mmCIF file of C-alpha atoms in Angstrom:
data_model
loop_
_atom_site.group_PDB
_atom_site.id
_atom_site.type_symbol
_atom_site.label_atom_id
_atom_site.label_comp_id
_atom_site.label_asym_id
_atom_site.label_seq_id
_atom_site.Cartn_x
_atom_site.Cartn_y
_atom_site.Cartn_z
ATOM 1 C CA MET A 707 9.968 54.533 -35.994
ATOM 2 C CA ILE A 708 7.901 54.522 -32.866
ATOM 3 C CA VAL A 709 5.032 56.409 -34.605
ATOM 4 C CA HIS A 710 5.151 53.958 -37.467
ATOM 5 C CA VAL A 711 4.804 50.950 -35.000
ATOM 6 C CA LYS A 712 1.804 52.728 -33.089
ATOM 7 C CA ASP A 713 0.024 53.444 -36.395
ATOM 8 C CA ARG A 714 0.393 49.720 -37.497
ATOM 9 C CA THR A 715 -0.833 48.523 -33.912
ATOM 10 C CA SER A 716 -3.699 50.780 -34.305
ATOM 11 C CA MET A 717 -4.629 49.585 -37.807
ATOM 12 C CA ILE A 718 -4.499 45.871 -36.600
ATOM 13 C CA LYS A 719 -6.547 46.626 -33.688
ATOM 14 C CA ASN A 720 -9.257 48.288 -35.852
ATOM 15 C CA LEU A 721 -9.119 45.651 -38.499
ATOM 16 C CA TYR A 722 -9.654 43.202 -35.374
ATOM 17 C CA ASN A 723 -12.598 44.866 -34.050
ATOM 18 C CA LYS A 724 -14.194 45.354 -37.465
ATOM 19 C CA THR A 725 -13.631 41.396 -38.092
ATOM 20 C CA MET A 726 -15.267 40.809 -34.852
ATOM 21 C CA ALA A 727 -18.126 43.022 -35.708
ATOM 22 C CA LEU A 728 -18.787 40.860 -38.744
ATOM 23 C CA ALA A 729 -19.956 38.103 -36.240
ATOM 24 C CA GLY A 730 -23.124 39.556 -35.915
ATOM 25 C CA HIS A 731 -23.905 40.327 -39.584
ATOM 26 C CA PRO A 732 -27.004 38.452 -41.268
ATOM 27 C CA GLN A 733 -24.487 36.880 -43.751
ATOM 28 C CA ALA A 734 -21.892 35.941 -40.938
ATOM 29 C CA ILE A 735 -21.422 32.381 -42.296
ATOM 30 C CA PHE A 736 -20.231 33.447 -45.629
ATOM 31 C CA LEU A 737 -18.309 36.207 -44.081
ATOM 32 C CA LEU A 738 -16.461 33.744 -41.857
ATOM 33 C CA GLY A 739 -15.604 31.680 -44.948
ATOM 34 C CA ALA A 740 -14.176 34.661 -46.625
ATOM 35 C CA VAL A 741 -11.946 35.638 -43.509
ATOM 36 C CA SER A 742 -10.953 31.932 -43.094
ATOM 37 C CA PHE A 743 -9.948 32.033 -46.849
ATOM 38 C CA ILE A 744 -7.872 35.050 -46.935
ATOM 39 C CA GLU A 745 -6.190 34.701 -43.609
ATOM 40 C CA ALA A 746 -4.641 31.551 -44.905
ATOM 41 C CA SER A 747 -2.512 33.491 -47.336
ATOM 42 C CA PHE A 748 -2.366 37.193 -46.457
ATOM 43 C CA PHE A 749 -4.989 38.609 -43.957
ATOM 44 C CA PRO A 750 -3.604 39.364 -40.389
ATOM 45 C CA ILE A 751 -6.571 38.499 -38.469
ATOM 46 C CA PRO A 752 -7.338 34.709 -37.541
ATOM 47 C CA PRO A 753 -10.803 33.278 -38.187
ATOM 48 C CA ASP A 754 -11.201 32.768 -34.281
ATOM 49 C CA VAL A 755 -12.148 36.276 -33.965
ATOM 50 C CA MET A 756 -15.399 35.667 -35.894
ATOM 51 C CA LEU A 757 -15.864 31.913 -34.858
ATOM 52 C CA ILE A 758 -15.949 32.633 -31.144
ATOM 53 C CA PRO A 759 -18.760 35.294 -30.919
ATOM 54 C CA MET A 760 -20.663 33.451 -33.523
ATOM 55 C CA VAL A 761 -20.712 30.125 -31.691
ATOM 56 C CA LEU A 762 -21.529 31.916 -28.440
ATOM 57 C CA MET A 763 -24.492 33.609 -30.282
ATOM 58 C CA ASN A 764 -25.658 30.426 -31.933
ATOM 59 C CA PRO A 765 -24.282 27.318 -30.179
ATOM 60 C CA SER A 766 -26.593 24.795 -31.962
ATOM 61 C CA ARG A 767 -24.634 25.740 -35.084
ATOM 62 C CA ALA A 768 -21.147 25.324 -33.654
ATOM 63 C CA TRP A 769 -20.240 22.222 -35.754
ATOM 64 C CA LEU A 770 -21.317 24.140 -39.067
ATOM 65 C CA PHE A 771 -19.377 27.153 -38.176
ATOM 66 C CA ALA A 772 -16.161 25.246 -37.342
ATOM 67 C CA LEU A 773 -16.595 23.136 -40.812
ATOM 68 C CA VAL A 774 -16.866 26.305 -42.759
ATOM 69 C CA ALA A 775 -13.903 27.828 -41.004
ATOM 70 C CA THR A 776 -11.812 24.655 -41.675
ATOM 71 C CA ALA A 777 -12.940 24.181 -45.164
ATOM 72 C CA PHE A 778 -12.233 27.661 -46.460
ATOM 73 C CA SER A 779 -9.072 27.899 -44.452
ATOM 74 C CA VAL A 780 -7.698 24.885 -46.165
ATOM 75 C CA LEU A 781 -8.795 26.314 -49.674
ATOM 76 C CA GLY A 782 -7.121 29.527 -48.697
ATOM 77 C CA GLY A 783 -3.942 27.318 -47.663
ATOM 78 C CA ILE A 784 -4.073 25.874 -51.252
ATOM 79 C CA PHE A 785 -4.251 29.583 -52.675
ATOM 80 C CA GLY A 786 -1.099 30.360 -50.638
ATOM 81 C CA TYR A 787 0.696 27.374 -51.815
ATOM 82 C CA ILE A 788 -0.172 28.316 -55.223
ATOM 83 C CA ILE A 789 1.227 31.834 -54.604
ATOM 84 C CA GLY A 790 4.397 30.520 -53.197
ATOM 85 C CA THR A 791 4.678 28.097 -56.324
ATOM 86 C CA PHE A 792 4.231 31.105 -58.679
ATOM 87 C CA SER A 793 6.386 33.568 -56.743
ATOM 88 C CA TYR A 794 9.229 31.324 -56.591
ATOM 89 C CA GLU A 795 9.316 29.911 -60.142
ATOM 90 C CA HIS A 796 8.519 33.344 -61.934
ATOM 91 C CA ILE A 797 10.488 35.714 -59.581
ATOM 92 C CA ALA A 798 12.662 34.130 -57.068
ATOM 93 C CA GLU A 799 14.240 31.311 -59.279
ATOM 94 C CA PRO A 800 15.372 33.393 -61.829
ATOM 95 C CA LEU A 801 17.002 35.716 -59.624
ATOM 96 C CA LEU A 802 18.679 33.079 -57.694
ATOM 97 C CA TYR A 803 20.089 31.761 -60.972
ATOM 98 C CA SER A 804 21.214 34.984 -62.177
ATOM 99 C CA LEU A 805 23.093 35.349 -58.761
ATOM 100 C CA GLY A 806 24.308 31.827 -58.846
ATOM 101 C CA LYS A 807 22.639 30.996 -55.557
ATOM 102 C CA GLU A 808 20.268 28.181 -56.920
ATOM 103 C CA ALA A 809 22.303 25.554 -54.941
ATOM 104 C CA GLN A 810 21.541 27.118 -51.618
ATOM 105 C CA MET A 811 17.666 27.460 -52.491
ATOM 106 C CA VAL A 812 17.635 23.735 -53.451
ATOM 107 C CA ASP A 813 19.362 22.952 -50.167
ATOM 108 C CA PHE A 814 16.912 24.718 -48.287
ATOM 109 C CA SER A 815 14.082 23.232 -50.049
ATOM 110 C CA ASN A 816 15.313 19.852 -49.213
ATOM 111 C CA LYS A 817 15.710 20.546 -45.531
ATOM 112 C CA TYR A 818 12.190 22.237 -45.326
ATOM 113 C CA ASN A 819 10.536 19.353 -47.031
ATOM 114 C CA GLU A 820 12.222 16.987 -44.496
ATOM 115 C CA ILE A 821 9.967 18.722 -41.632
ATOM 116 C CA GLY A 822 7.226 20.180 -44.056
ATOM 117 C CA PHE A 823 4.425 18.103 -42.524
ATOM 118 C CA TRP A 824 5.402 19.307 -38.998
ATOM 119 C CA ALA A 825 5.806 22.749 -40.130
ATOM 120 C CA VAL A 826 2.081 22.858 -41.340
ATOM 121 C CA ILE A 827 0.894 21.053 -38.414
ATOM 122 C CA THR A 828 2.517 23.654 -36.164
ATOM 123 C CA ALA A 829 1.337 26.604 -37.905
ATOM 124 C CA GLY A 830 -2.199 25.132 -38.455
ATOM 125 C CA ILE A 831 -3.097 24.965 -34.711
ATOM 126 C CA SER A 832 -0.646 27.422 -33.117
ATOM 127 C CA PRO A 833 0.235 31.190 -33.122
ATOM 128 C CA ILE A 834 2.809 30.821 -35.654
ATOM 129 C CA PRO A 835 1.174 32.434 -38.878
ATOM 130 C CA TYR A 836 -0.416 29.749 -41.036
ATOM 131 C CA LYS A 837 -0.079 31.962 -44.077
ATOM 132 C CA VAL A 838 3.849 32.077 -43.879
ATOM 133 C CA VAL A 839 3.927 28.041 -44.073
ATOM 134 C CA THR A 840 1.361 27.839 -46.906
ATOM 135 C CA ILE A 841 3.309 30.235 -49.134
ATOM 136 C CA MET A 842 6.850 28.567 -48.072
ATOM 137 C CA SER A 843 5.201 25.252 -48.763
ATOM 138 C CA GLY A 844 4.529 26.155 -52.375
ATOM 139 C CA ALA A 845 7.881 27.819 -52.845
ATOM 140 C CA THR A 846 9.777 24.991 -51.756
ATOM 141 C CA ASN A 847 7.481 22.395 -53.609
ATOM 142 C CA LEU A 848 6.561 20.341 -50.537
ATOM 143 C CA ASN A 849 4.673 17.495 -51.645
ATOM 144 C CA PHE A 850 1.169 18.687 -51.987
ATOM 145 C CA ALA A 851 -0.670 15.649 -50.669
ATOM 146 C CA VAL A 852 1.302 16.189 -47.508
ATOM 147 C CA PHE A 853 0.516 19.792 -47.281
ATOM 148 C CA LEU A 854 -3.106 19.147 -47.910
ATOM 149 C CA GLY A 855 -3.388 16.364 -45.256
ATOM 150 C CA ALA A 856 -1.563 18.384 -42.595
ATOM 151 C CA SER A 857 -3.553 21.393 -43.292
ATOM 152 C CA MET A 858 -6.952 19.658 -42.977
ATOM 153 C CA ALA A 859 -5.955 17.782 -39.734
ATOM 154 C CA SER A 860 -4.403 20.878 -38.019
ATOM 155 C CA ARG A 861 -7.062 23.534 -39.122
ATOM 156 C CA GLY A 862 -9.759 20.739 -38.211
ATOM 157 C CA VAL A 863 -8.388 20.299 -34.598
ATOM 158 C CA ARG A 864 -7.927 24.108 -34.110
ATOM 159 C CA PHE A 865 -11.520 25.202 -35.289
ATOM 160 C CA PHE A 866 -13.508 22.182 -34.079
ATOM 161 C CA LEU A 867 -11.868 22.453 -30.466
ATOM 162 C CA VAL A 868 -12.600 26.037 -30.182
ATOM 163 C CA ALA A 869 -16.274 25.469 -31.386
ATOM 164 C CA GLY A 870 -16.594 22.369 -29.012
ATOM 165 C CA LEU A 871 -15.375 24.264 -26.072
ATOM 166 C CA LEU A 872 -17.522 27.078 -26.602
ATOM 167 C CA HIS A 873 -20.548 24.937 -27.624
ATOM 168 C CA PHE A 874 -20.311 23.045 -23.946
ATOM 169 C CA TYR A 875 -19.081 25.652 -21.780
ATOM 170 C CA GLY A 876 -20.335 28.890 -23.361
ATOM 171 C CA HIS A 877 -18.967 32.313 -21.908
ATOM 172 C CA GLU A 878 -17.187 30.564 -19.160
ATOM 173 C CA ILE A 879 -14.402 29.368 -21.475
ATOM 174 C CA ARG A 880 -14.228 32.342 -23.652
ATOM 175 C CA ASP A 881 -11.558 34.205 -21.521
ATOM 176 C CA PHE A 882 -9.342 31.046 -21.375
ATOM 177 C CA ILE A 883 -9.638 30.252 -25.305
ATOM 178 C CA GLU A 884 -8.630 34.069 -26.012
ATOM 179 C CA ARG A 885 -5.734 34.202 -23.529
ATOM 180 C CA TYR A 886 -4.095 30.703 -23.458
ATOM 181 C CA LEU A 887 -5.440 28.139 -26.069
ATOM 182 C CA ASN A 888 -2.805 28.957 -28.694
ATOM 183 C CA TRP A 889 -0.048 28.191 -26.173
ATOM 184 C CA VAL A 890 -1.776 25.061 -25.186
ATOM 185 C CA PHE A 891 -1.869 24.146 -28.854
ATOM 186 C CA MET A 892 1.749 24.968 -29.244
ATOM 187 C CA LEU A 893 2.507 22.752 -26.176
ATOM 188 C CA PHE A 894 0.591 19.832 -27.809
ATOM 189 C CA VAL A 895 2.459 20.175 -30.905
ATOM 190 C CA VAL A 896 6.007 20.138 -29.020
ATOM 191 C CA LEU A 897 5.081 17.204 -27.010
ATOM 192 C CA LEU A 898 3.941 15.450 -30.241
ATOM 193 C CA VAL A 899 7.182 16.177 -32.153
ATOM 194 C CA VAL A 900 9.207 15.116 -29.015
ATOM 195 C CA GLY A 901 7.206 11.851 -28.981
ATOM 196 C CA PHE A 902 7.754 11.289 -32.796
ATOM 197 C CA ILE A 903 11.406 11.652 -32.454
ATOM 198 C CA GLY A 904 11.562 9.429 -29.396
ATOM 199 C CA PHE A 905 9.542 6.709 -31.245
ATOM 200 C CA LYS A 906 11.859 6.953 -34.097
ATOM 201 C CA LEU A 907 15.036 6.494 -31.975
ATOM 202 C CA ILE A 908 13.600 3.467 -30.166
#
């Protein structure tokens, strides 16, 4: 088991390094779009790995890079949503019906839909894997307009903030972004949710 974990860690690290190296490719902007798209449904490395060095190498194009990352990440999220819908309708649903467990899935779907907007927002800007929520949103039939709006807002905030900080502060802010920005985002979401709940209780 320990060997397996080490092998997986090594594989992820190699994939991380290869993804970062793509930032210097002549067609880097198209590769950024590709990585942003596939990360939203199954790829383990976030687009930030390419976005950060690309902005540092060409600060004047920071906003374009952020736009590409946002647009293709949302498109990838839609693809993940479709995967979730397809896998549930054609695989999970028949199995649940055969086992007599369809009521439990309906109950779970209803509960997820109640917090679906916040689930997408949180995953879109925090360390929680966005891909998990895109697929789950499709599987539970979360309202697509809610999913799309939350995805656009959260992915846009994440990538434009990263690009903006790098554009204005350059290498000085890079270490902070790579070490702590995910947790700053998470704290922001927690405060936002707490504030929203407090507002509803007033």
